[in-house]
Amino acid sequence: MSDREGIVVRSHGGHYYVDTGNEVVDCTMRGRVKQRRGESDLIAVGDRVRWSPLEEGGGIIEEVLPRHAVLSRTPPPPRAPIEQVIIANPDQVLVVMALMNPPPNPFMLDRYLVACTAVELPAVIVANKVDLVVAAMAADDTIAEDPRGIFALYEELGYTVHYVSAATGEGIDALRDVLRGKLSVLTGPSGTGKSSLLNALWPELDLRTGAVSEFHDRGRHTTVVAQLLRPERDTYVADTPGLRQFRFWDIDPEQLDAFFPEFAPYLNACRFQPCTHTHEPDCAVRAAAERGDVPPLRYESYVRMFEHGF
């Protein structure tokens, strides 16, 4: 029987579920494919594979086709520092942050954006739970500062930001248009509403969602393993587990400044080359941050990443 092609939409316990376009086939891995295991996940959700059907049902993966892109991280200690592939072959990454409950964490957002920039993946920011902000600002105990102001900074830097509400449907139609015809990753911290957003976009998915812990003001993990959903023809969306830590894979600290686009006009003006932009005298990047030409919050984010490791 000749090999057929498909895309891995889920993996669990050595089983790889391959979408053929007409059905999803439960496949295992051919021995010779296992022999090529290195310092990375051998087969990941999003991989395109060649497989052969088995007479008793199911199939066996014969070959993993070359990846054109990958979003990866290093697993947190004490696990071995190998490449943990979140998704293979994505066209874009949607970083989902909540405006409230939990409050937005710009330092975590910057880590995701740096990871996308490092592998040349387009990143779109999704600011969810806009309904909570509107309600809080209308209440007697109005919030002191509109959290949407944090995301305005990223719009000024050239990032696309979608303000949406999974609860009320605000911004959902425009977000659906962004996803159509592509393989997209929805990622971000726990509790930001990724599964709720997918349910709002395509209610027939009926994904499990969870409440945010009031004690810790952060979300519970409701997506246990990454899975690739196909809500429409030629549209794939990866719903990923909430990540409370995002550790970079294969990023040299000396290259970090290249992933902050607002640093670019100043990189060649530093007195010392190379410059870490953390302590050297006559550092043009640090001077720009002190003047406000580089957003101080972004500069602080850079220093945190550089000094505290990946």
Coordinates of C-alpha atoms in Angstrom, one line a residue:
M1 CA 0.0 0.0 0.0
S2 CA 1.4 3.4 -1.0
D3 CA 2.3 6.1 1.5
R4 CA -0.3 8.8 2.1
E5 CA 0.2 12.3 3.5
G6 CA -1.5 14.1 6.4
I7 CA -1.0 16.4 9.3
V8 CA -0.5 15.5 13.0
V9 CA -3.3 17.1 15.0
R10 CA -2.7 15.4 18.3
S11 CA -0.2 13.1 20.0
H12 CA -0.5 11.0 23.2
G13 CA 1.4 8.1 24.6
G14 CA 3.2 7.2 21.4
H15 CA 0.1 7.6 19.2
Y16 CA -0.1 10.3 16.6
Y17 CA -3.5 11.3 15.2
V18 CA -3.1 12.2 11.5
D19 CA -5.7 14.3 9.7
T20 CA -5.9 13.0 6.1
G21 CA -8.4 15.6 5.0
N22 CA -11.3 13.1 5.2
E23 CA -10.6 11.4 8.5
V24 CA -8.3 11.3 11.5
V25 CA -6.2 8.1 11.7
D26 CA -4.5 6.7 14.8
C27 CA -0.8 6.1 13.8
T28 CA 2.3 4.9 15.5
M29 CA 5.9 5.6 14.5
R30 CA 8.0 3.4 12.2
G31 CA 11.2 2.1 13.9
R32 CA 13.6 3.8 11.5
V33 CA 11.9 7.1 12.2
K34 CA 12.6 6.6 15.9
Q35 CA 16.3 6.1 15.2
R36 CA 16.6 9.7 14.0
R37 CA 15.6 11.0 17.4
G38 CA 17.9 13.9 18.5
E39 CA 17.7 16.8 20.9
S40 CA 14.2 17.7 19.8
D41 CA 10.7 16.3 19.6
L42 CA 10.7 13.8 16.8
I43 CA 7.1 14.3 15.8
A44 CA 5.1 17.3 16.9
V45 CA 1.6 18.5 16.4
G46 CA 1.5 20.4 13.1
D47 CA 4.1 18.1 11.4
R48 CA 3.2 16.9 8.0
V49 CA 3.9 13.2 7.6
R50 CA 3.8 10.3 5.2
W51 CA 2.0 7.3 6.5
S52 CA 0.9 3.8 5.5
P53 CA -2.4 2.2 6.5
L54 CA -2.3 -1.1 8.4
E55 CA -4.6 -4.0 7.5
E56 CA -5.8 -4.2 11.1
G57 CA -6.7 -0.5 11.1
G58 CA -4.8 2.6 11.9
G59 CA -1.5 3.5 10.3
I60 CA 2.2 3.8 10.7
I61 CA 4.2 7.0 10.1
E62 CA 7.0 6.4 7.6
E63 CA 8.5 9.9 7.3
V64 CA 8.2 13.3 8.8
L65 CA 8.4 16.0 6.1
P66 CA 10.7 19.0 6.6
R67 CA 9.4 21.8 8.8
H68 CA 9.2 25.3 7.4
A69 CA 8.8 26.8 10.9
V70 CA 8.5 25.8 14.5
L71 CA 7.6 27.4 17.8
S72 CA 9.6 25.8 20.6
R73 CA 10.7 26.3 24.2
T74 CA 13.0 24.7 26.7
P75 CA 11.2 22.8 29.4
P76 CA 11.6 24.1 32.9
P77 CA 14.1 22.4 35.3
P78 CA 14.7 19.7 36.4
R79 CA 13.9 18.3 32.9
A80 CA 16.7 18.0 30.4
P81 CA 17.3 21.1 28.3
I82 CA 16.0 19.7 25.0
E83 CA 13.9 21.5 22.4
Q84 CA 10.2 21.1 23.3
V85 CA 8.2 21.8 20.2
I86 CA 4.9 23.6 20.9
I87 CA 3.8 23.5 17.3
A88 CA 5.3 22.7 14.0
N89 CA 4.7 24.6 10.7
P90 CA 2.6 27.5 12.0
D91 CA 1.9 30.4 9.8
Q92 CA 1.3 32.8 12.7
V93 CA 1.2 33.0 16.4
L94 CA -1.6 34.7 18.4
V95 CA -0.4 35.6 21.8
V96 CA -3.5 35.8 24.0
M97 CA -3.3 38.0 27.1
A98 CA -6.2 39.1 29.4
L99 CA -6.9 42.7 30.1
M100 CA -8.1 41.7 33.6
N101 CA -8.4 38.6 35.7
P102 CA -5.5 37.9 35.5
P103 CA -3.9 41.3 34.8
P104 CA -1.7 41.6 31.8
N105 CA 2.0 40.8 32.3
P106 CA 4.0 42.7 29.7
F107 CA 7.2 40.9 30.6
M108 CA 5.6 37.6 29.8
L109 CA 4.2 39.0 26.6
D110 CA 7.7 40.2 25.6
R111 CA 9.0 36.7 26.0
Y112 CA 6.5 35.4 23.5
L113 CA 7.2 38.2 21.1
V114 CA 10.9 37.6 21.2
A115 CA 10.4 33.9 20.7
C116 CA 8.3 34.6 17.6
T117 CA 10.8 37.2 16.2
A118 CA 13.7 34.8 16.7
V119 CA 12.2 32.3 14.3
E120 CA 10.6 34.9 12.0
L121 CA 7.0 34.0 12.9
P122 CA 4.4 36.7 12.6
A123 CA 2.9 37.5 16.0
V124 CA -0.5 38.9 16.6
I125 CA -1.5 40.2 20.1
V126 CA -5.0 39.3 21.3
A127 CA -6.2 41.3 24.3
N128 CA -9.1 39.3 25.7
K129 CA -11.8 40.1 28.4
V130 CA -12.4 43.7 27.2
D131 CA -15.8 43.4 28.7
L132 CA -14.3 43.2 32.2
V133 CA -12.5 46.5 31.7
V134 CA -15.7 48.2 30.4
A135 CA -17.6 46.9 33.5
A136 CA -14.9 48.0 35.9
M137 CA -14.6 51.4 34.5
A138 CA -18.4 51.9 34.7
A139 CA -18.6 50.7 38.3
D140 CA -18.3 53.0 41.3
D141 CA -14.9 51.5 42.2
T142 CA -13.4 52.4 38.8
I143 CA -10.0 51.0 38.0
A144 CA -7.2 53.6 38.4
E145 CA -5.6 52.9 35.0
D146 CA -7.1 51.4 31.8
P147 CA -5.0 48.2 31.1
R148 CA -5.6 48.8 27.4
G149 CA -2.9 51.5 27.6
I150 CA -0.3 48.7 28.0
F151 CA -1.3 47.3 24.6
A152 CA -1.3 50.7 22.9
L153 CA 2.5 50.6 23.4
Y154 CA 2.7 47.5 21.2
E155 CA 0.6 49.0 18.6
E156 CA 3.0 51.9 18.4
L157 CA 5.8 49.4 17.9
G158 CA 4.0 48.0 14.9
Y159 CA 2.3 44.9 16.4
T160 CA -1.3 44.2 15.5
V161 CA -3.5 44.1 18.6
H162 CA -7.1 42.7 18.6
Y163 CA -9.3 43.8 21.5
V164 CA -11.9 41.0 22.0
S165 CA -14.3 39.5 24.4
A166 CA -15.1 35.8 24.4
A167 CA -18.0 36.6 26.7
T168 CA -19.8 39.2 24.6
G169 CA -18.4 38.5 21.1
E170 CA -16.8 41.8 20.7
G171 CA -14.0 41.6 18.0
I172 CA -14.7 37.9 17.4
D173 CA -15.6 38.3 13.7
A174 CA -12.5 40.3 12.9
L175 CA -10.3 37.7 14.7
R176 CA -11.9 34.8 12.8
D177 CA -10.9 36.5 9.5
V178 CA -7.3 36.6 10.8
L179 CA -7.4 32.9 11.4
R180 CA -9.1 31.7 8.2
G181 CA -6.9 29.7 5.7
K182 CA -3.9 29.5 8.0
L183 CA -2.3 27.3 10.6
S184 CA -2.3 29.4 13.7
V185 CA -1.2 28.9 17.3
L186 CA -3.1 30.4 20.2
T187 CA -0.6 30.6 23.1
G188 CA -0.2 32.7 26.2
P189 CA -0.3 32.3 30.0
S190 CA -3.0 30.3 31.8
G191 CA -6.3 31.9 32.4
T192 CA -6.3 34.3 29.5
G193 CA -9.2 32.6 27.8
K194 CA -7.7 30.8 24.8
S195 CA -10.2 27.9 24.9
S196 CA -13.1 30.3 25.5
L197 CA -12.0 32.4 22.5
L198 CA -12.0 29.3 20.3
N199 CA -15.5 28.4 21.6
A200 CA -16.6 32.0 20.7
L201 CA -15.1 31.8 17.3
W202 CA -16.5 28.3 16.5
P203 CA -19.1 27.2 19.1
E204 CA -19.2 23.7 17.6
L205 CA -15.8 23.0 19.0
D206 CA -17.2 23.0 22.6
L207 CA -13.8 23.1 24.2
R208 CA -13.5 22.6 28.0
T209 CA -12.8 25.8 29.8
G210 CA -11.9 26.6 33.4
A211 CA -12.4 29.5 35.9
V212 CA -9.6 31.6 37.1
S213 CA -8.4 30.9 40.6
E214 CA -9.5 33.8 42.9
F215 CA -6.8 33.0 45.4
H216 CA -3.9 33.2 42.9
D217 CA -5.7 35.3 40.3
R218 CA -4.4 33.1 37.6
G219 CA -5.9 30.4 35.4
R220 CA -6.0 26.7 35.8
H221 CA -4.7 24.6 33.0
T222 CA -7.7 23.5 31.0
T223 CA -5.8 22.4 27.9
V224 CA -3.6 19.4 28.9
V225 CA -1.8 18.7 25.6
A226 CA -1.5 20.8 22.4
Q227 CA -4.0 19.8 19.8
L228 CA -4.7 21.1 16.3
L229 CA -8.3 21.8 15.5
R230 CA -9.8 22.2 12.0
P231 CA -13.0 24.3 12.5
E232 CA -13.1 25.1 8.8
R233 CA -11.6 23.7 5.6
D234 CA -8.0 24.8 5.2
T235 CA -8.1 26.4 8.7
Y236 CA -6.1 24.9 11.5
V237 CA -5.9 26.3 15.0
A238 CA -3.6 25.0 17.7
D239 CA -4.9 25.3 21.3
T240 CA -1.9 25.0 23.5
P241 CA -1.5 24.4 27.3
G242 CA -1.3 27.6 29.3
L243 CA 2.4 28.3 30.0
R244 CA 3.3 29.9 33.3
Q245 CA 6.9 29.8 32.3
F246 CA 8.3 30.3 28.8
R247 CA 12.0 29.5 28.5
F248 CA 13.6 30.3 25.2
W249 CA 15.1 27.6 23.0
D250 CA 18.3 28.3 21.1
I251 CA 18.6 32.0 21.6
D252 CA 22.0 33.5 22.3
P253 CA 21.9 36.3 24.9
E254 CA 24.3 38.3 22.7
Q255 CA 21.6 38.3 20.0
L256 CA 18.7 39.4 22.2
D257 CA 18.9 43.1 21.3
A258 CA 18.1 42.2 17.7
F259 CA 14.7 40.9 18.7
F260 CA 13.6 44.3 20.1
P261 CA 12.9 46.3 16.9
E262 CA 12.8 49.7 18.7
F263 CA 16.5 49.2 19.6
A264 CA 17.6 49.1 16.0
P265 CA 18.3 52.8 15.4
Y266 CA 20.7 52.9 18.4
L267 CA 22.6 49.6 18.2
N268 CA 25.5 50.9 16.2
A269 CA 25.8 54.1 18.3
C270 CA 27.0 52.5 21.5
R271 CA 30.6 53.3 22.5
F272 CA 31.4 49.6 23.0
Q273 CA 30.8 47.0 20.3
P274 CA 29.4 44.5 21.2
C275 CA 27.4 46.1 24.0
T276 CA 25.0 44.3 26.4
H277 CA 23.1 47.6 27.0
T278 CA 22.9 46.8 30.7
H279 CA 25.9 48.6 32.3
E280 CA 28.4 49.9 29.7
P281 CA 29.1 53.7 29.6
D282 CA 27.9 55.7 26.7
C283 CA 25.3 53.0 25.7
A284 CA 23.0 54.5 23.1
V285 CA 20.1 52.1 23.9
R286 CA 20.1 52.8 27.6
A287 CA 20.3 56.6 26.9
A288 CA 17.3 56.3 24.5
A289 CA 15.4 54.5 27.3
E290 CA 16.2 57.2 29.8
R291 CA 14.9 59.8 27.3
G292 CA 11.8 57.8 26.5
D293 CA 12.7 57.2 22.9
V294 CA 12.8 53.5 23.7
P295 CA 9.8 52.6 25.9
P296 CA 11.3 52.2 29.5
L297 CA 9.0 49.2 30.1
R298 CA 10.4 47.3 27.1
Y299 CA 14.0 48.2 28.1
E300 CA 13.3 46.8 31.6
S301 CA 12.0 43.7 29.9
Y302 CA 15.1 43.3 27.9
V303 CA 17.4 43.7 31.0
R304 CA 15.3 41.1 32.9
M305 CA 15.7 38.6 30.1
F306 CA 19.4 39.3 29.6
E307 CA 20.4 39.2 33.3
H308 CA 18.1 36.5 34.6
G309 CA 18.6 33.9 31.9
F310 CA 16.2 32.3 29.4

